[in-house]
């Protein structure tokens, strides 16, 4: 099992290039299953999750070529609309094949995704919406079987603006008969890009970027090419490192996607300068404590909550961090306390008292974003930190230790 070893408190400086967004490319990859043709996707990050999705698409019968960030998917010979448990259990996003395969083949068998490190992650919004579109849904030994000769447009309203459910339903509705209206749809940039991509393929989706989507089904879609948007969560992770360890510039970012975090970072006393495609951050002289509550976009992303907790452990005072999206997404807290942080949990609220210094320690990753928070804390801590189970970080960050090394960090990967 690989570990990441860090000698902490090295100053950071220079520029880092942000990769394409994991959470945009995964649904885009499944959308290619809707067409009998070849699709080309560029700026694809080389991650464990993108490689898992490629494996899944190939099991389903697509042909994939992935070289230097360019991914070609030929879905002409797709003939096996099934997503097996052993793949779906490693990556919940596999569930995104449900909508496109049902729309194209009228039948699909997808394993129910398990929970994850921080608790159950239901799919009831996906299934109830597909039923409204006319699908017959049965559950058989852990698999969802969905059938529908031709999906029919319907009015759908989500209790919560679920990213995954919005993605699955826009893909299913794109070729349904008639009009589908989704209220309380997700507005995350990754879902906006998925809708833009579907329209490039010939779909007719209106209201993109708002919580009300209107999809007029079309009979046929055609292949289209697209460049994946930059990863706002990777960018936010590097911004936290800059806030702690030195002035750095992020290239290939869309600052608007990080508005909520940028305003919190200036509340902390950091200097932020942005252009159309870059952000420069300089650390605060004294890091002010800033409370934060996660929310759906454009609120503060739950995927940046763990990184914010890490930052606040070194603030000059106390702060309160609440996760309203995932109430139990705090497996990073006991690990951060091993660095000498002072965090107490009350339900979905972290009560943090800033400390003068963190001391390096052996810690264990539990999920993608928790791992990122441990790496950032290790970079800021005095002495050596070793982060184990880093297969979690490799799911969602491309060459993370090389990128931090290029900024001056003393960080390396060790095969143990
Ligand atoms: C996406 O997951 C992201 N994953 C997650 O990022 C992210 O944390 C999450 O959205 C929230 O922003 C990808 O895009 C691949 P949801 P998703 O459906 O779609 C509840 C990362 O680190 N819910 O928006 O699974 C659910 O329990 C990952 O990159 C239902 O109750 O998230 C949660 O409380 C982790 N029933 C809330 O909605 C459903 O049918 C938000 O979930 C679906 C969701």
GROMACS .gro file of C-alpha atoms in nm, residues 96 98-100 102-103 124-133 151 154-156 158 162-176 180-182 191 194 198 205 213 215:
model
   45
   96UNK     CA    1  -2.484   0.745  -1.403
   98UNK     CA    2  -2.872   0.404  -1.558
   99UNK     CA    3  -3.037   0.692  -1.745
  100UNK     CA    4  -2.853   0.666  -2.079
  102UNK     CA    5  -3.240   0.279  -2.020
  103UNK     CA    6  -3.307   0.552  -2.279
  124UNK     CA    7  -3.446   0.702  -0.429
  125UNK     CA    8  -3.464   1.035  -0.617
  126UNK     CA    9  -3.317   0.868  -0.928
  127UNK     CA   10  -3.559   0.573  -0.915
  128UNK     CA   11  -3.877   0.766  -0.833
  129UNK     CA   12  -3.808   1.006  -1.119
  130UNK     CA   13  -3.746   0.722  -1.367
  131UNK     CA   14  -4.075   0.564  -1.261
  132UNK     CA   15  -4.245   0.897  -1.340
  133UNK     CA   16  -4.085   0.879  -1.687
  151UNK     CA   17  -3.964   0.688  -2.175
  154UNK     CA   18  -4.313   1.400  -1.699
  155UNK     CA   19  -4.306   1.670  -1.431
  156UNK     CA   20  -4.041   1.587  -1.171
  158UNK     CA   21  -3.663   1.674  -0.629
  162UNK     CA   22  -2.937   1.606  -0.611
  163UNK     CA   23  -2.641   1.632  -0.853
  164UNK     CA   24  -2.654   1.264  -0.953
  165UNK     CA   25  -3.030   1.240  -0.984
  166UNK     CA   26  -3.042   1.557  -1.197
  167UNK     CA   27  -2.768   1.413  -1.420
  168UNK     CA   28  -2.936   1.076  -1.462
  169UNK     CA   29  -3.277   1.225  -1.538
  170UNK     CA   30  -3.161   1.484  -1.794
  171UNK     CA   31  -2.981   1.202  -1.978
  172UNK     CA   32  -3.291   0.978  -1.963
  173UNK     CA   33  -3.530   1.260  -2.064
  174UNK     CA   34  -3.320   1.385  -2.359
  175UNK     CA   35  -3.481   1.128  -2.595
  176UNK     CA   36  -3.808   1.069  -2.407
  180UNK     CA   37  -3.992   1.673  -1.897
  181UNK     CA   38  -3.983   1.951  -1.639
  182UNK     CA   39  -3.748   1.915  -1.344
  191UNK     CA   40  -2.436   1.948  -1.433
  194UNK     CA   41  -2.350   1.791  -1.888
  198UNK     CA   42  -2.635   1.699  -2.435
  205UNK     CA   43  -3.267   2.144  -2.270
  213UNK     CA   44  -3.498   2.250  -1.636
  215UNK     CA   45  -3.626   1.905  -2.160
   0.00000   0.00000   0.00000
